[in-house]
XYZ file of C-alpha atoms in Angstrom:
558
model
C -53.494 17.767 -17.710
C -55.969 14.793 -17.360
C -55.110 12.205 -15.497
C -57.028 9.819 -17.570
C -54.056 10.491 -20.565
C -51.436 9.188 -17.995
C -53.628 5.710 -17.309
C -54.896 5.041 -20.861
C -51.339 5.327 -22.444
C -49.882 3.447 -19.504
C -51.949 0.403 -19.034
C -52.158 0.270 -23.486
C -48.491 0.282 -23.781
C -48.081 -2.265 -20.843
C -51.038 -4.426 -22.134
C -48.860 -4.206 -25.776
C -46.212 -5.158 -23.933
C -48.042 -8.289 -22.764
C -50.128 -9.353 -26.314
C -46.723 -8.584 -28.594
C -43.292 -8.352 -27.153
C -43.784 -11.207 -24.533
C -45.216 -13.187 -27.163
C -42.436 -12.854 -29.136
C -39.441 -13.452 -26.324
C -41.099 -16.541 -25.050
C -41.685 -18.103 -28.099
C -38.022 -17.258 -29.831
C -35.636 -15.977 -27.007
C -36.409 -18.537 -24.489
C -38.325 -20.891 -26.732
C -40.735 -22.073 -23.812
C -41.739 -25.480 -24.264
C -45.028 -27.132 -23.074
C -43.651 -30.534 -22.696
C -40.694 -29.957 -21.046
C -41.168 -31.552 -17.643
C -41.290 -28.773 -15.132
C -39.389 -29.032 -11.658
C -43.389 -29.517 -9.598
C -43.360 -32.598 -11.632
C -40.333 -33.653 -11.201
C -39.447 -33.144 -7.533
C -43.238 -32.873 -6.343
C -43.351 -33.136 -2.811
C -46.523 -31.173 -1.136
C -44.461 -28.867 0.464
C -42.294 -26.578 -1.969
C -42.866 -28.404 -5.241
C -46.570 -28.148 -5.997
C -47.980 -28.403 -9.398
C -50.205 -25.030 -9.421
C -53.128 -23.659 -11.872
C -51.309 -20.476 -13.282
C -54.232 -17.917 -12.535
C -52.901 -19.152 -8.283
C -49.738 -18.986 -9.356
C -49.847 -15.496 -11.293
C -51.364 -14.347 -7.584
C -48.536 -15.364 -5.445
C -45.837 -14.357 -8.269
C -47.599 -10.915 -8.222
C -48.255 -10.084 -4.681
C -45.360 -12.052 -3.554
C -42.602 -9.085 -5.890
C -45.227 -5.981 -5.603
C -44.833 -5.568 -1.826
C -44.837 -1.774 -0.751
C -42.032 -1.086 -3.241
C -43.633 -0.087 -6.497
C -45.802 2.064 -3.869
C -43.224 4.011 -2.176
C -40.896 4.341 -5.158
C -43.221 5.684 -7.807
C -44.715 8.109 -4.790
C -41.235 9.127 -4.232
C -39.583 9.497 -7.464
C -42.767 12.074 -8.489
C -40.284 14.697 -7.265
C -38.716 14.896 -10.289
C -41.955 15.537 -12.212
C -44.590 13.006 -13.346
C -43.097 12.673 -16.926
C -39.822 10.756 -16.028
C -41.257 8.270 -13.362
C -44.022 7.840 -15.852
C -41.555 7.068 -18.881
C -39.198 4.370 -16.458
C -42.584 2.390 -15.186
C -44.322 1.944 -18.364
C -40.862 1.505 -20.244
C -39.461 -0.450 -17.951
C -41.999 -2.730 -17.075
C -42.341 -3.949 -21.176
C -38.754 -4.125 -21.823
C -36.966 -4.900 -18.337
C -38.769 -6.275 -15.887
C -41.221 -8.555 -18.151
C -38.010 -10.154 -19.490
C -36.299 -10.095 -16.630
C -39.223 -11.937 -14.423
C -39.778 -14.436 -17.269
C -36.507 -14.802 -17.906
C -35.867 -15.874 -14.063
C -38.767 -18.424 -13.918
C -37.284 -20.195 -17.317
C -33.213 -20.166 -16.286
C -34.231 -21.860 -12.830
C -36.926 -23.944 -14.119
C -34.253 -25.540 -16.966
C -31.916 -25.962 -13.971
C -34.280 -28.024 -11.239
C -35.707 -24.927 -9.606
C -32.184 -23.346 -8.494
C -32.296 -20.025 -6.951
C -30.782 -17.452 -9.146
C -27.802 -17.602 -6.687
C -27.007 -21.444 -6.794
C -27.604 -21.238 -10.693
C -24.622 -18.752 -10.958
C -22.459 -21.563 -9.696
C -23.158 -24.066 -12.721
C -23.826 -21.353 -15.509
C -20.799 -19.052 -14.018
C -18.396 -20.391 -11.934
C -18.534 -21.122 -8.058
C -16.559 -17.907 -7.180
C -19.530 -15.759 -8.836
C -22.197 -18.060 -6.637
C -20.275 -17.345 -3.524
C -20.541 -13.409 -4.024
C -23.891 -13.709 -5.171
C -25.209 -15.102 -2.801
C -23.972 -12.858 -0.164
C -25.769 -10.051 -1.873
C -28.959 -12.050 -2.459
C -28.922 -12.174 1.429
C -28.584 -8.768 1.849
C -31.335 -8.111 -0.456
C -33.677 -10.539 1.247
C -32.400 -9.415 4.751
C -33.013 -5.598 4.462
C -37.511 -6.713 2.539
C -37.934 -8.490 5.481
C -36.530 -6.079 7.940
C -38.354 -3.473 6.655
C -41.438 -4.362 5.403
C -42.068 -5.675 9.314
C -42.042 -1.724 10.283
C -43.518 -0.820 7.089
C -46.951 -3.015 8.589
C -46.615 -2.561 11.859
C -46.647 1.418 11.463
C -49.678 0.769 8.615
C -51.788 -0.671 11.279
C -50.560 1.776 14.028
C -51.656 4.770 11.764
C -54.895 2.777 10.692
C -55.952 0.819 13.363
C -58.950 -0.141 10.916
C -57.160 -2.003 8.846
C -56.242 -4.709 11.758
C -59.045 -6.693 11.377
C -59.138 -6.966 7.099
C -55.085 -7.433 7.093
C -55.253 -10.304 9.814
C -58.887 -11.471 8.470
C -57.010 -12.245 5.122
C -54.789 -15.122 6.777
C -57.622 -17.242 8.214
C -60.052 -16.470 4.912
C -56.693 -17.641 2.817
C -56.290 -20.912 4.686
C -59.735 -22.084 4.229
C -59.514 -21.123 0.797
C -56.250 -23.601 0.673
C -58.450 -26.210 1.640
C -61.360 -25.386 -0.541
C -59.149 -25.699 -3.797
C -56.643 -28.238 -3.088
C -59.336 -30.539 -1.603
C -61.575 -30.082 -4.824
C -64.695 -29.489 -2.693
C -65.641 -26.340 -4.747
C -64.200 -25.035 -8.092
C -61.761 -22.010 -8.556
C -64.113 -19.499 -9.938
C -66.986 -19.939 -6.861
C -63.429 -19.477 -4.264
C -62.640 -16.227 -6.047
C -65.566 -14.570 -5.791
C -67.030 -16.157 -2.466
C -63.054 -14.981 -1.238
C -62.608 -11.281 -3.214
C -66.387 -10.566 -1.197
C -65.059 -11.594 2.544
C -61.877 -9.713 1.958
C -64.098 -6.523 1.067
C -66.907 -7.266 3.797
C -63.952 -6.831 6.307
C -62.564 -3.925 4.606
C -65.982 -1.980 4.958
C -66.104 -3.558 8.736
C -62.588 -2.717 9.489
C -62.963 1.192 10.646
C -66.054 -0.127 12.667
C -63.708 -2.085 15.218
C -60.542 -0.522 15.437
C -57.574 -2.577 16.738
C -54.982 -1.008 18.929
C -51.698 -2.532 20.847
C -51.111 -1.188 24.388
C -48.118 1.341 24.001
C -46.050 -0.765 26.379
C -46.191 -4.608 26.396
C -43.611 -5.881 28.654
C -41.467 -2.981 27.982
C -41.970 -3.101 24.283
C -43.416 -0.990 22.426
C -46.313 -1.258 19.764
C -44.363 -1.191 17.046
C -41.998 -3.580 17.984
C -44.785 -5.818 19.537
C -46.333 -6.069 16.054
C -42.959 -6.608 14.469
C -42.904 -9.356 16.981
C -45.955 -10.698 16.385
C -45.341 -10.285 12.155
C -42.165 -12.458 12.476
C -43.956 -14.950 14.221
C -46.368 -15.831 11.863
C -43.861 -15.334 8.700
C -41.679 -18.391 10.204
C -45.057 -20.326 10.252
C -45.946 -19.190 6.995
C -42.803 -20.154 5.742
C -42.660 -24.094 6.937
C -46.282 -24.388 6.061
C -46.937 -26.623 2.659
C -47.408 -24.060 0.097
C -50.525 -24.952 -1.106
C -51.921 -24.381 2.629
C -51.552 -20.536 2.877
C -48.835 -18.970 0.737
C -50.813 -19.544 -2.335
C -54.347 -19.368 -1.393
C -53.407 -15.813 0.219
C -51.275 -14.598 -2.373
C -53.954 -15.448 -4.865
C -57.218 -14.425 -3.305
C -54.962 -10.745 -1.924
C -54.127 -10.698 -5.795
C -57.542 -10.758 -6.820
C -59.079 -8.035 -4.064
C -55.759 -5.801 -4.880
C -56.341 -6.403 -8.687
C -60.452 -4.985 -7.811
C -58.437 -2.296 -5.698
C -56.576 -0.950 -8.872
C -59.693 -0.985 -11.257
C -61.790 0.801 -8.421
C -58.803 3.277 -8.441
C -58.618 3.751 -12.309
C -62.136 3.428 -12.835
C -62.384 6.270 -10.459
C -59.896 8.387 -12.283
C -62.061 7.681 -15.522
C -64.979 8.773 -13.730
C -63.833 11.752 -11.777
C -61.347 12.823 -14.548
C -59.102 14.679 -11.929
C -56.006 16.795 -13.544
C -52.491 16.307 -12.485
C -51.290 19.413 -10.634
C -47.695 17.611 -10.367
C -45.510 19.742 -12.774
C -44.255 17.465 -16.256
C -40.728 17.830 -15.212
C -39.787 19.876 -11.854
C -37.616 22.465 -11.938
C -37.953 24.061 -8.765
C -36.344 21.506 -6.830
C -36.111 21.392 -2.767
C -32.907 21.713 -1.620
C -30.532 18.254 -1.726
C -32.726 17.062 -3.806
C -30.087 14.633 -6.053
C -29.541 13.974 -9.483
C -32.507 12.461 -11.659
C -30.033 10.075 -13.307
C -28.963 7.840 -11.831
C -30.991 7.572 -9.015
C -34.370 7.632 -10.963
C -33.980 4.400 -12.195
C -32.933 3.166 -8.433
C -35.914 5.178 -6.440
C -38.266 3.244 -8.651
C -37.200 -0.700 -9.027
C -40.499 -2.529 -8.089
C -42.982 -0.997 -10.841
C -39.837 -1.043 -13.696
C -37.001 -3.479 -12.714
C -35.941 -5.027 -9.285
C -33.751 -7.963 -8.462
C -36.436 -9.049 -6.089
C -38.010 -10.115 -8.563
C -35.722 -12.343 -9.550
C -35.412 -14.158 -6.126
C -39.340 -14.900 -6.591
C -39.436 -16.177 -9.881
C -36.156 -18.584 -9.051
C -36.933 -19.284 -5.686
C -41.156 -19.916 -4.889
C -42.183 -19.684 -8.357
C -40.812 -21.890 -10.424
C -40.834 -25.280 -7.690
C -44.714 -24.785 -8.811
C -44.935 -24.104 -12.223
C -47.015 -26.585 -13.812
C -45.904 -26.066 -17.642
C -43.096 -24.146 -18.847
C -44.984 -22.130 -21.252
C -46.955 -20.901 -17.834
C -43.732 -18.693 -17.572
C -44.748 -15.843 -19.921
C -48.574 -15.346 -18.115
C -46.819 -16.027 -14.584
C -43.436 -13.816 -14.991
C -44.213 -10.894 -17.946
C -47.989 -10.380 -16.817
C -46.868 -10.528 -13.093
C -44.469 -7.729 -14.251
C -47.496 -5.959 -15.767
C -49.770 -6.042 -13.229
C -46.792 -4.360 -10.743
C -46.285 -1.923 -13.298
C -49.658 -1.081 -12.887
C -49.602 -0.706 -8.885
C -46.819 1.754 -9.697
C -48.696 3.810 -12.471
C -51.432 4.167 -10.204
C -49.071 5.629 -7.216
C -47.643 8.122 -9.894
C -51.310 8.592 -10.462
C -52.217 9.114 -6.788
C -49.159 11.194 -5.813
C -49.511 13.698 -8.686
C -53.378 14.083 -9.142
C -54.791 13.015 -5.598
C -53.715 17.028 -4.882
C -56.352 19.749 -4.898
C -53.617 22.424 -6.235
C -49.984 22.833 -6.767
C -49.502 24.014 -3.546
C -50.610 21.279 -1.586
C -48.448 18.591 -3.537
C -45.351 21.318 -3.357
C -46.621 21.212 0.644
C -45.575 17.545 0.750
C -43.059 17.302 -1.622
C -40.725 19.599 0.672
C -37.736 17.499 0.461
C -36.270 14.147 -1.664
C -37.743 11.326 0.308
C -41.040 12.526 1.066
C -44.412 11.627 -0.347
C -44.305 7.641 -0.071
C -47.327 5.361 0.741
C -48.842 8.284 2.768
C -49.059 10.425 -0.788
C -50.511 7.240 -2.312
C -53.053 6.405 0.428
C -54.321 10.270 0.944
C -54.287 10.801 -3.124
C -56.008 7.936 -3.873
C -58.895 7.927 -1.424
C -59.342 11.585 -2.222
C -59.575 9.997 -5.998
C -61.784 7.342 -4.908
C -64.044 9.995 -2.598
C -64.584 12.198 -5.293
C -64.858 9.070 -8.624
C -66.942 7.181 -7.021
C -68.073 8.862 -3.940
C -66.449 6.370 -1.478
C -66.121 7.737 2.527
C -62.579 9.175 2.721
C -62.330 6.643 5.896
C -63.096 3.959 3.940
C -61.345 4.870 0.648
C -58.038 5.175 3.055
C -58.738 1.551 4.733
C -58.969 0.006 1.429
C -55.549 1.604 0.448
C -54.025 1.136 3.385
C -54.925 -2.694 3.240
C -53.482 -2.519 -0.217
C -50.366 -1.436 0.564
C -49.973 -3.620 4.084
C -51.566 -6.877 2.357
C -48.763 -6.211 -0.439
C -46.384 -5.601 1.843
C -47.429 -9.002 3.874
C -47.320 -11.194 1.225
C -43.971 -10.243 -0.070
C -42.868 -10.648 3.847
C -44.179 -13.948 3.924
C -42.641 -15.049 0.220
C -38.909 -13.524 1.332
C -38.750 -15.259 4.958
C -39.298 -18.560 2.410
C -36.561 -17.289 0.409
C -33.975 -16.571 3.048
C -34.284 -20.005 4.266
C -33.886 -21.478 1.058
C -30.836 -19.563 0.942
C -29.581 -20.798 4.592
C -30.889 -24.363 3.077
C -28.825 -23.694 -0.129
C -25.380 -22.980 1.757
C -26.114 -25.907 3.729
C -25.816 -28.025 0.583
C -23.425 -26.349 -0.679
C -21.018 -26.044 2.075
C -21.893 -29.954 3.598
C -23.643 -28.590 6.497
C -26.412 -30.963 6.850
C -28.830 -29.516 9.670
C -28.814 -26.343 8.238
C -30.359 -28.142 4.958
C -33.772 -28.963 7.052
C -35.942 -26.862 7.217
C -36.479 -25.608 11.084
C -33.069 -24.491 11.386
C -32.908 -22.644 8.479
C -36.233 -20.823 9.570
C -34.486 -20.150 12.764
C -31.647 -18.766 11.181
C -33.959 -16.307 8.474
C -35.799 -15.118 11.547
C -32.937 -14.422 13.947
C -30.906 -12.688 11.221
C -33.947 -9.841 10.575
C -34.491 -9.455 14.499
C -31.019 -9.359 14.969
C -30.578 -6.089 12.703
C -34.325 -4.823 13.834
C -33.573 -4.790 17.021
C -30.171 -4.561 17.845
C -29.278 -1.750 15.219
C -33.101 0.216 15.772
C -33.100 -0.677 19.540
C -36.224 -1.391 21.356
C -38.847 -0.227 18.930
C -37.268 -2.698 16.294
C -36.564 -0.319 13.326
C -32.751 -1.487 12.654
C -33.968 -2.331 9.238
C -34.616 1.195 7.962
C -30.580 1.604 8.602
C -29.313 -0.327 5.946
C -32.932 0.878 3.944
C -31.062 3.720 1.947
C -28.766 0.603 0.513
C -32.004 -1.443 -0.789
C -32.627 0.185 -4.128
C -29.106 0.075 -5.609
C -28.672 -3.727 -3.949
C -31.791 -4.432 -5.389
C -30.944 -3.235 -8.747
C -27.675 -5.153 -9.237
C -29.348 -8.001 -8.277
C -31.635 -7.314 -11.284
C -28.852 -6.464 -13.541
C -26.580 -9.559 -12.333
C -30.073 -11.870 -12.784
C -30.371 -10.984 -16.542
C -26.448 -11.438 -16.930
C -26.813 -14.919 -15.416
C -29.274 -15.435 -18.040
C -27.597 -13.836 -21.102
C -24.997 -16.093 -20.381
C -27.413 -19.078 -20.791
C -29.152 -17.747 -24.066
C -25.183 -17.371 -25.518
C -24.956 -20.848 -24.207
C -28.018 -21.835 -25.792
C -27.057 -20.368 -29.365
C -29.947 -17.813 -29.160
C -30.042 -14.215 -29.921
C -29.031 -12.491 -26.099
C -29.702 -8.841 -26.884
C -32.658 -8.843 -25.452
C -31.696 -9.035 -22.269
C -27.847 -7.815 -22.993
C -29.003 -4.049 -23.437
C -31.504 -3.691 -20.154
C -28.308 -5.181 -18.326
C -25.864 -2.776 -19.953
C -27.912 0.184 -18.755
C -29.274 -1.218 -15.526
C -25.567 -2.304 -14.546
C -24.232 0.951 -15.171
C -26.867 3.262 -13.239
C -26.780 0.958 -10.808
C -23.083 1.545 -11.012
C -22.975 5.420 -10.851
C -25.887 5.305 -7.968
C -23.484 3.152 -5.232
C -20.358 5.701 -6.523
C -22.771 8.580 -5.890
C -24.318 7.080 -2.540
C -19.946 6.627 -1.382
C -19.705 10.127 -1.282
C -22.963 11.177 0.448
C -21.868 9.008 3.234
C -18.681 10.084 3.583
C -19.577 13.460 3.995
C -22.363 12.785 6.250
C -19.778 10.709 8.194
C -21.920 7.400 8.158
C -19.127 5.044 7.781
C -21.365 2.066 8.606
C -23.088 2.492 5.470
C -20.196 3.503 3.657
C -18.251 0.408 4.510
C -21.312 -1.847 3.548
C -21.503 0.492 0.323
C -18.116 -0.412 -0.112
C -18.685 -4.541 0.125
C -21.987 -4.195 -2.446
C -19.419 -1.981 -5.022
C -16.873 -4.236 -4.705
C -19.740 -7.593 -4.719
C -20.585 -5.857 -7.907
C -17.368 -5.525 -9.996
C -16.605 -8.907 -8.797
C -19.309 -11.233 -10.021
C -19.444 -9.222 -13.017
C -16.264 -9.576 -14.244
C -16.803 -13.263 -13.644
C -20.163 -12.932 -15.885
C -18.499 -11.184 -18.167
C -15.635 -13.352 -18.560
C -18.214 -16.126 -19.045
C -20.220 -14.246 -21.320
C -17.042 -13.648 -23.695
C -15.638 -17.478 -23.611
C -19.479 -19.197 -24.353
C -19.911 -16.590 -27.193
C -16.267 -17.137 -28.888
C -17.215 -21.080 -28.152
C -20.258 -20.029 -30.455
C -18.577 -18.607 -33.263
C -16.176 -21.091 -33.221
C -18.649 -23.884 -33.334
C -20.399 -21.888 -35.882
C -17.595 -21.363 -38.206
């Protein structure tokens, strides 16, 4: 089969999506309004609250949720055949995670920019918050963890990509200047930006960048882990306008040139898809399809991350509320279309059936190493890139993803440290520093002292991330289902994706219970146990909510 079938129904039933169904949910669902006074307005301090043009904004909503995750997932979840992944991305991404991202940015902008955590304490009910919270940080904790030893091994494996990955921070700041000072317009930035970020993609292989293998008794990986952490706690006290959204929108531009290069090479080199439609000649321990389909792939269909973007960054710079359906549903498209492209790359990027059966030897394999060797060999033979090259660029996509979502969640988890300290009366853990303290010390606590001196504690508590990450989705669009009952306004548009997400989430964390028990990991069983029970408790409490505000409704109604 033609490869070119998989990306012209994809990207027309996302773009649909975009022209039709978002159209219709922002303008009678959430009823965006252009002159309601947006949260940058209102509490616009230079900092966090910024006022942004929402072509910036769509690039640091974008990068910010994509991260490796709609990479690895997609490239993973091929296993089962291209045909289900396929189905859950394009799916997924129109009727879940569109809704769910715009959905976010609107329930937090109507509420003065509260995280989706701290807004489940007035919409809910402070018991809910408390709960929610602690799972937000656990979702937040184990990104940040992670995607540190997802770079740091990028750039060990590709030494060329050193130099364009680190290049991108010091061509994003004086792009920061460039627009907020007014000294050139946005269009002349993009381009004059998108061409830097490719000249040092191209120079990248030509001066390769390697740690020592022991630096003061560390090694490497740990050093650039190290080194990664470092500059997300600057990242993350820096104004916003300075670097996080000059580098989240220039990498969304050069990642946005990386996926047409990608798909214009598919439509050029027409390769087939060896992948079988649906596999039924599993590996062994391969698990079930359902549930854990719809948990393999969040980023690219659903994923609570998402969420913590759109409430948290996002929506302290939203400059008009009806910015919230370009911002949150196109975001949503344009990480649907990362992951279409890894299905893409992991089931055509293979020269037979053999060689993809080679690497798709057990459940878990595949990943960004099937995405970046598939899609150069796409790229090589499209558009006759070097394989070396093709591989940098692709390897820079994934790590700048990656990066950007690293520097977005440290933000996050001090908001959240900043958010308790409200709550809870604790004043100097409401400023800033100590909060970024905090963030940081928490993710080098569990990189290094659960993954010891290489700084890999993260991918522990990794095989937790994609059910945590879907409840967090699933609890997200209850928190907001509760507002549209609320609100008098039709909620089953968001009441069925959380009925479904809610309950595979569900079976997946019942399902994971017993693979740790028999394995005998009790540390992840017990934390298993505390995201299960996190679960049934804060959605009773939604539910409970859910039922009261709609028989208020009726009642009112009647």
């Amino acid at each position: 089969m033609s490869a070119i079938v998989l990306v012209l129904l994809g990207l027309g039933g996302m773009a649909a999506g975009y022209l039709f169904y978002s159209r219709f949910i922002a303008r009678h669902i959430y009823k965006l309004d252009e002159q309601f006074r947006t949260p940058a307005h209102e509490f616009e301090d230079g900092v966090d609250f910024v006022p942004t043009n929402r072509f910036v904004l769509w690039g640091h909503h974008f990068t910010s949720v994509a991260g490796a995750a709609p990479i690895v997932g997609p490239a993973i979840a091929v296993i089962w055949g291209w045909l289900p992944a396929f189905l859950w991305v394009v799916f997924g991404t129109i009727f879940f995670a569109g809704v769910h991202d715009m959905g976010a940015i609107w329930a937090s902008v109507r509420n003065r920019a509260k995280s989706v955590g701290a807004l489940t304490g007035e919409v809910v009910g402070k018991r809910a918050r408390s709960v929610f919270m602690i799972v937000i940080f656990l979702v937040l904790l184990m990104v940040n963890a992670v995607f540190g030893v997802v770079i740091a091994r990028l750039l060990i494996n590709n030494p060329g990509a050193v130099v364009p990955v680190w290049g991108a921070i010091a061509v994003a700041l004086v792009i920061g200047q460039l627009i907020y000072r007014r000294i050139f317009g946005l269009g002349i930035v993009s381009i004059v930006g998108v061409v830097i970020l490719y000249a040092l993609i191209y120079i990248g292989p030509s001066v390769p960048i390697t740690l020592p293998e022991q630096t003061f008794g560390l090694s490497a990986s740990a050093s650039w882990i190290l080194l990664l952490f470092a500059y997300a706690a600057v990242a993350s006290l820096l104004p916003v306008w300075m670097l996080l959204q000059p580098r989240d929108y220039i990498n969304g531009l050069q990642l946005f040139v990386g996926l047409i290069l990608l798909y214009g090479a598919v439509l050029i080199g027409n390769p087939s898809v060896v992948a079988p439609m649906v596999n039924d000649a599993l590996p062994v321990n391969t698990p079930s399809m359902i549930p854990l389909l719809f948990v393999t792939i969040a980023c690219g269909a659903i994923s609570g991350f998402h969420g913590l973007v759109a409430s948290g960054t996002t929506s302290k710079q939203l400059n008009r509320e009806t910015d919230a359906r370009f911002v949150g549903y196109f975001g949503a498209v344009g990480e649907g279309a990362l992951a279409l492209a890894a299905i893409v790359a992991a089931t055509a990027g293979f020269a037979s059936l053999a060689d993809w059966q080679a690497v798709y030897s057990a459940f878990g394999q595949g990943g960004v190493t099937a995405f970046v060797n598939g899609g150069a060999a796409i790229l090589a033979n499209g558009l006759g890139l070097d394989q070396a090259v093709a591989a940098t660029l692709l390897t820079v996509m994934a790590a700048l993803f990656a990066g950007t979502t690293m520097d977005t969640g440290l933000r996050l988890q001090r908001y959240i440290f900043q958010e308790w300290g409200e709550i809870y009366g604790i004043k100097w853990l409401g400023k800033a520093l100590p909060a970024t303290t905090l963030a940081v010390a928490s993710c080098l606590i569990l990189a290094f002292g659960a993954g010891g001196a290489d700084g890999s504690g993260g991918l522990l508590i990794w095989p937790l991330f994609g059910t945590t990450n879907q409840l967090l989705a699933g609890l997200t669009l209850l928190v907001i289902t509760v507002m549209l009952v609320r609100s008098h306004r039709p909620a089953r548009y968001t009441l069925i994706p959380l009925i479904f997400l809610l309950a595979m989430t569900l079976c997946a964390l019942l399902l994971q219970l017993k693979t740790f028990y028999d394995k005998g990991d009790w540390f992840l069983l017990g934390l298993d146990i505390v995201v299960l029970v996190a679960a049934i408790l804060v959605t009773l409490e939604c539910s409970a909510s859910l039922l009261r505000h709609k028989r208020e409704a009726n009642a009112s109604s009647s």
